[in-house]
């Protein structure tokens, strides 16, 4: 979405205290610790290692997509078709499994289909200069629609037995493969966004696309690459989810895109682009995981959790806006 | 707003596509061309059209309302529950109630956009989950079925008036009102100004945030109206009513040439966009295409339509004035720099 975006230039540089303690990430971490503590109080089963391990299965797949999605939102684009990409990748895996292909082919195919979907979005957005929210609303129907065309109302569940490892396996003791993969990818994306030229360019594009273009950054090419990254991670998430469920149906991962965008925005990534960190997104992932798990422990139904997550999203985004408003008023009255 | 001739041209092109589409379907199944079947398709599209009107105003002001379907489900559930509990409440009163309630839900969105300054997509993403969840909390997941509703509650949109069902009449009235308002009233033109160039609007004395608020209230009011219409037409109210319909509504606007960048779009275009989707949805089963194709086809149509529209939207005016803080009118504009040129 194009929004009028303005930024107030501070007249003093922020002090180290402000830099470290008044950051969004610190605030999020505080809330997360609070929720963790609350969870230990409401249920005696919460602190059990296996129960904590179960919790990681609930968010790891979405979290893996949230990482590149953060980069995409930072460079002022968005991808609402991720859940449909998961469905399409999953169907392609299912067809490959039915045809008797081995696990390597199934794995590679899912990633390739994911990248293909991402490239499709990226090319349409950049070639025709169309807002990504519109394009990906379209591809969201298109990709999901193709899975309905292929599957109808049938289910594919002929996966080879060793395929179950990706979504159900453990690396060591209670540490699941999914969670390990997420932590590794979080590190990879942290380095990519915060310690490489590629990451700096992402911020540059998000802060001022025209300026970035005139500085010699290939803005369109960069965006296509980030779209492809989102696609690739959606393909990977499709492998994990399909393996965990052991089956593919056309409604798989329905409405996940909104939860993923919520994770990213909650993590402090500005929906207007240009700012946000991977650390923030990772903390937000844990926060959402803890909230939903804690609510699950006290038997709150999923749809009511959505009410709480929706309210959390709006509240948390409103706080800095309201604070800025107060600060502005105080500054002007002096 | 840039080029009136071009806009007219685009709308007539879309109208032509719809006619060709109808004729193609008629070539395969001649029955489709009957007045009864075409009016049926129009009637089926009524709610999409009404919602697209509200959505258009919101998109014109550079916002988006993803909560319309959840708003519809919530107001629909409330009127259905009132009707089930108190069958004596007259239908017009229920409709007014639905519209008031829808407006309040829309005003909540508008408040956060205007007064708090949260981007519309974030607010409506949140309220979409919240409103939908509240339907569950209210109903406890139970359905309100047709046997619990009074006969007049169910019959109202079905009654025919001069050859057309009341539902179609309501859509026509809403469209006619919006057509007049957006073309001839300052109130309506403000939506275009606020979205087309917020800076200019700000300097002209238009409160952009307030205009956005109004757009959300109208969008919510129309969603409330559709809440009653939906529940009575399908004679059932449950949590997942109209789930995912918000995307169809946005799609109808986009196909009709409403620019997601704001300030560009017409009522006629939106109506044609909605009719286009409506004709496709009605035609597919008629020509024997599996309903499983419907989603893929509407997805492809959206993409093709935005590509076709993208070319027409090029060449905006040169920006001479620096962008001011438009959503937040009491901030000194000189203290800010535009982060986006």
PDB file of C-alpha atoms in Angstrom, chain A residues 1-9 76 78 80 120 124 127-131 133-135 137-146 148-149 152-153 206-210 254 257-258 261-262 265 271-272 301 303-304 306-315 317-319 321-322 325 328-329 331-332, chain B residues 62-64 66 112 114-134 136-137 198-199 239-240 243-244 246-247 250-251 254 260-261 292-293 295-300 302-303 306-307 310-311 314 323-328 330-332 335-341:
ATOM      1  CA  UNK A   1       0.000   0.000   0.000  1.00  0.00           C
ATOM      2  CA  UNK A   2       1.183   3.448  -0.770  1.00  0.00           C
ATOM      3  CA  UNK A   3       0.832   5.687   2.189  1.00  0.00           C
ATOM      4  CA  UNK A   4       1.953   9.169   2.847  1.00  0.00           C
ATOM      5  CA  UNK A   5       4.968   8.618   4.976  1.00  0.00           C
ATOM      6  CA  UNK A   6       6.823  11.224   6.912  1.00  0.00           C
ATOM      7  CA  UNK A   7       9.622  11.106   9.364  1.00  0.00           C
ATOM      8  CA  UNK A   8      10.510  13.614  12.016  1.00  0.00           C
ATOM      9  CA  UNK A   9      14.196  14.423  12.172  1.00  0.00           C
ATOM     10  CA  UNK A  76       7.893  -1.825   0.647  1.00  0.00           C
ATOM     11  CA  UNK A  78       4.096  -7.608   0.591  1.00  0.00           C
ATOM     12  CA  UNK A  80      -0.289 -12.331   0.517  1.00  0.00           C
ATOM     13  CA  UNK A 120       5.888 -14.910 -10.848  1.00  0.00           C
ATOM     14  CA  UNK A 124       4.444  -9.011 -12.400  1.00  0.00           C
ATOM     15  CA  UNK A 127       7.507  -5.322 -14.864  1.00  0.00           C
ATOM     16  CA  UNK A 128       4.109  -3.708 -14.745  1.00  0.00           C
ATOM     17  CA  UNK A 129       4.762  -1.574 -11.691  1.00  0.00           C
ATOM     18  CA  UNK A 130       1.636  -2.768  -9.873  1.00  0.00           C
ATOM     19  CA  UNK A 131       1.273  -2.638  -6.069  1.00  0.00           C
ATOM     20  CA  UNK A 133      -0.866  -6.207  -2.470  1.00  0.00           C
ATOM     21  CA  UNK A 134      -3.128  -6.356  -5.542  1.00  0.00           C
ATOM     22  CA  UNK A 135      -0.952  -8.770  -7.481  1.00  0.00           C
ATOM     23  CA  UNK A 137      -4.363 -11.037  -3.805  1.00  0.00           C
ATOM     24  CA  UNK A 138      -4.736 -12.245  -7.394  1.00  0.00           C
ATOM     25  CA  UNK A 139      -2.059 -14.935  -7.190  1.00  0.00           C
ATOM     26  CA  UNK A 140      -3.466 -15.982  -3.820  1.00  0.00           C
ATOM     27  CA  UNK A 141      -6.666 -17.041  -5.634  1.00  0.00           C
ATOM     28  CA  UNK A 142      -4.752 -18.307  -8.654  1.00  0.00           C
ATOM     29  CA  UNK A 143      -2.319 -20.609  -6.817  1.00  0.00           C
ATOM     30  CA  UNK A 144      -4.970 -21.879  -4.421  1.00  0.00           C
ATOM     31  CA  UNK A 145      -7.376 -22.252  -7.343  1.00  0.00           C
ATOM     32  CA  UNK A 146      -4.894 -24.439  -9.221  1.00  0.00           C
ATOM     33  CA  UNK A 148      -8.480 -27.073  -6.258  1.00  0.00           C
ATOM     34  CA  UNK A 149      -8.418 -27.784  -9.996  1.00  0.00           C
ATOM     35  CA  UNK A 152     -10.905 -31.297  -6.335  1.00  0.00           C
ATOM     36  CA  UNK A 153     -12.001 -32.576  -2.964  1.00  0.00           C
ATOM     37  CA  UNK A 206      12.435   0.738   1.661  1.00  0.00           C
ATOM     38  CA  UNK A 207      13.448   4.185   2.841  1.00  0.00           C
ATOM     39  CA  UNK A 208      13.615   5.829  -0.538  1.00  0.00           C
ATOM     40  CA  UNK A 209      13.113   3.749  -3.677  1.00  0.00           C
ATOM     41  CA  UNK A 210      13.851   6.625  -6.029  1.00  0.00           C
ATOM     42  CA  UNK A 254      -5.593 -21.622   4.779  1.00  0.00           C
ATOM     43  CA  UNK A 257      -0.736 -15.212   5.225  1.00  0.00           C
ATOM     44  CA  UNK A 258      -2.463 -13.003   7.769  1.00  0.00           C
ATOM     45  CA  UNK A 261       2.087 -10.693   8.304  1.00  0.00           C
ATOM     46  CA  UNK A 262       0.935 -10.237  11.908  1.00  0.00           C
ATOM     47  CA  UNK A 265       4.401  -6.355  11.953  1.00  0.00           C
ATOM     48  CA  UNK A 271       4.296  -1.847   7.160  1.00  0.00           C
ATOM     49  CA  UNK A 272       5.359   1.304   5.303  1.00  0.00           C
ATOM     50  CA  UNK A 301     -10.784 -22.103  21.017  1.00  0.00           C
ATOM     51  CA  UNK A 303     -11.116 -18.442  16.763  1.00  0.00           C
ATOM     52  CA  UNK A 304     -11.059 -16.651  20.109  1.00  0.00           C
ATOM     53  CA  UNK A 306      -7.629 -14.807  16.689  1.00  0.00           C
ATOM     54  CA  UNK A 307      -9.564 -12.107  18.559  1.00  0.00           C
ATOM     55  CA  UNK A 308      -6.735 -11.789  21.050  1.00  0.00           C
ATOM     56  CA  UNK A 309      -4.039 -11.806  18.360  1.00  0.00           C
ATOM     57  CA  UNK A 310      -5.947  -9.220  16.325  1.00  0.00           C
ATOM     58  CA  UNK A 311      -6.351  -6.993  19.382  1.00  0.00           C
ATOM     59  CA  UNK A 312      -2.691  -7.498  20.242  1.00  0.00           C
ATOM     60  CA  UNK A 313      -1.667  -6.448  16.735  1.00  0.00           C
ATOM     61  CA  UNK A 314      -3.661  -3.206  16.825  1.00  0.00           C
ATOM     62  CA  UNK A 315      -2.695  -2.329  20.410  1.00  0.00           C
ATOM     63  CA  UNK A 317       1.092  -0.939  16.696  1.00  0.00           C
ATOM     64  CA  UNK A 318      -0.875   1.888  18.292  1.00  0.00           C
ATOM     65  CA  UNK A 319       1.470   2.328  21.265  1.00  0.00           C
ATOM     66  CA  UNK A 321       1.955   6.100  17.379  1.00  0.00           C
ATOM     67  CA  UNK A 322       0.193   7.323  20.508  1.00  0.00           C
ATOM     68  CA  UNK A 325       1.601  11.966  19.440  1.00  0.00           C
ATOM     69  CA  UNK A 328       4.850  15.917  19.730  1.00  0.00           C
ATOM     70  CA  UNK A 329       2.238  17.693  21.811  1.00  0.00           C
ATOM     71  CA  UNK A 331       7.385  19.477  22.349  1.00  0.00           C
ATOM     72  CA  UNK A 332       5.015  21.981  20.851  1.00  0.00           C
TER      73      UNK A 332
ATOM     74  CA  UNK B  62      -5.414   5.318  -0.112  1.00  0.00           C
ATOM     75  CA  UNK B  63      -6.678   2.882   2.497  1.00  0.00           C
ATOM     76  CA  UNK B  64      -8.067  -0.626   2.290  1.00  0.00           C
ATOM     77  CA  UNK B  66     -10.171  -6.016   4.776  1.00  0.00           C
ATOM     78  CA  UNK B 112      -7.467   3.973  14.377  1.00  0.00           C
ATOM     79  CA  UNK B 114      -7.503   8.842  11.584  1.00  0.00           C
ATOM     80  CA  UNK B 115      -6.728   9.470  15.247  1.00  0.00           C
ATOM     81  CA  UNK B 116      -4.034   6.922  16.009  1.00  0.00           C
ATOM     82  CA  UNK B 117      -2.357   6.867  12.616  1.00  0.00           C
ATOM     83  CA  UNK B 118      -2.108   3.088  12.201  1.00  0.00           C
ATOM     84  CA  UNK B 119      -1.951   1.997   8.542  1.00  0.00           C
ATOM     85  CA  UNK B 120      -5.356   0.831   7.310  1.00  0.00           C
ATOM     86  CA  UNK B 121      -4.122  -2.581   6.221  1.00  0.00           C
ATOM     87  CA  UNK B 122      -2.877  -3.331   9.755  1.00  0.00           C
ATOM     88  CA  UNK B 123      -6.032  -2.069  11.459  1.00  0.00           C
ATOM     89  CA  UNK B 124      -8.427  -3.961   9.220  1.00  0.00           C
ATOM     90  CA  UNK B 125      -6.299  -7.102   9.314  1.00  0.00           C
ATOM     91  CA  UNK B 126      -6.709  -6.973  13.082  1.00  0.00           C
ATOM     92  CA  UNK B 127     -10.401  -6.081  13.188  1.00  0.00           C
ATOM     93  CA  UNK B 128     -11.070  -8.774  10.592  1.00  0.00           C
ATOM     94  CA  UNK B 129      -9.959 -11.439  13.111  1.00  0.00           C
ATOM     95  CA  UNK B 130     -11.611  -9.630  15.991  1.00  0.00           C
ATOM     96  CA  UNK B 131     -15.056  -9.198  14.384  1.00  0.00           C
ATOM     97  CA  UNK B 132     -15.016 -12.774  13.132  1.00  0.00           C
ATOM     98  CA  UNK B 133     -14.064 -14.009  16.585  1.00  0.00           C
ATOM     99  CA  UNK B 134     -16.813 -11.956  18.219  1.00  0.00           C
ATOM    100  CA  UNK B 136     -18.138 -16.977  17.605  1.00  0.00           C
ATOM    101  CA  UNK B 137     -18.284 -15.517  21.110  1.00  0.00           C
ATOM    102  CA  UNK B 198      -3.135  14.317   0.096  1.00  0.00           C
ATOM    103  CA  UNK B 199      -0.694  17.210   0.241  1.00  0.00           C
ATOM    104  CA  UNK B 239     -19.327 -17.964  12.101  1.00  0.00           C
ATOM    105  CA  UNK B 240     -17.831 -18.481   8.632  1.00  0.00           C
ATOM    106  CA  UNK B 243     -15.375 -15.960   4.712  1.00  0.00           C
ATOM    107  CA  UNK B 244     -12.778 -14.579   2.294  1.00  0.00           C
ATOM    108  CA  UNK B 246     -13.322  -9.226   1.289  1.00  0.00           C
ATOM    109  CA  UNK B 247     -10.840 -10.248  -1.379  1.00  0.00           C
ATOM    110  CA  UNK B 250     -11.273  -5.652  -3.458  1.00  0.00           C
ATOM    111  CA  UNK B 251     -10.955  -7.594  -6.712  1.00  0.00           C
ATOM    112  CA  UNK B 254      -9.473  -3.348  -8.939  1.00  0.00           C
ATOM    113  CA  UNK B 260      -4.965   0.973  -5.140  1.00  0.00           C
ATOM    114  CA  UNK B 261      -2.728   4.080  -5.002  1.00  0.00           C
ATOM    115  CA  UNK B 292     -13.199 -26.032  -8.593  1.00  0.00           C
ATOM    116  CA  UNK B 293     -12.037 -23.857 -11.496  1.00  0.00           C
ATOM    117  CA  UNK B 295     -11.029 -19.688  -7.783  1.00  0.00           C
ATOM    118  CA  UNK B 296      -8.203 -20.114 -10.288  1.00  0.00           C
ATOM    119  CA  UNK B 297     -10.135 -18.228 -12.949  1.00  0.00           C
ATOM    120  CA  UNK B 298     -10.986 -15.293 -10.705  1.00  0.00           C
ATOM    121  CA  UNK B 299      -7.336 -15.140  -9.645  1.00  0.00           C
ATOM    122  CA  UNK B 300      -6.172 -15.050 -13.258  1.00  0.00           C
ATOM    123  CA  UNK B 302      -7.627 -10.148 -11.257  1.00  0.00           C
ATOM    124  CA  UNK B 303      -4.032 -10.340 -12.447  1.00  0.00           C
ATOM    125  CA  UNK B 306      -4.562  -5.051 -12.978  1.00  0.00           C
ATOM    126  CA  UNK B 307      -1.979  -5.442 -15.729  1.00  0.00           C
ATOM    127  CA  UNK B 310      -1.538  -0.468 -14.862  1.00  0.00           C
ATOM    128  CA  UNK B 311      -0.776   1.073 -18.238  1.00  0.00           C
ATOM    129  CA  UNK B 314       0.857   6.075 -15.630  1.00  0.00           C
ATOM    130  CA  UNK B 323       4.487  16.308   1.188  1.00  0.00           C
ATOM    131  CA  UNK B 324       2.953  17.403   4.457  1.00  0.00           C
ATOM    132  CA  UNK B 325       1.770  15.267   7.313  1.00  0.00           C
ATOM    133  CA  UNK B 326      -1.705  14.703   6.074  1.00  0.00           C
ATOM    134  CA  UNK B 327      -3.115  12.095   8.403  1.00  0.00           C
ATOM    135  CA  UNK B 328      -1.960  14.134  11.387  1.00  0.00           C
ATOM    136  CA  UNK B 330      -1.778  19.278  13.850  1.00  0.00           C
ATOM    137  CA  UNK B 331       1.878  18.507  13.205  1.00  0.00           C
ATOM    138  CA  UNK B 332       3.992  21.293  11.790  1.00  0.00           C
ATOM    139  CA  UNK B 335       9.446  19.744  10.739  1.00  0.00           C
ATOM    140  CA  UNK B 336       9.124  16.717   8.529  1.00  0.00           C
ATOM    141  CA  UNK B 337      10.708  15.465   5.381  1.00  0.00           C
ATOM    142  CA  UNK B 338       9.104  13.277   2.819  1.00  0.00           C
ATOM    143  CA  UNK B 339      10.523   9.809   2.956  1.00  0.00           C
ATOM    144  CA  UNK B 340       8.920   9.024  -0.336  1.00  0.00           C
ATOM    145  CA  UNK B 341       9.230  11.295  -3.302  1.00  0.00           C
TER     146      UNK B 341
END
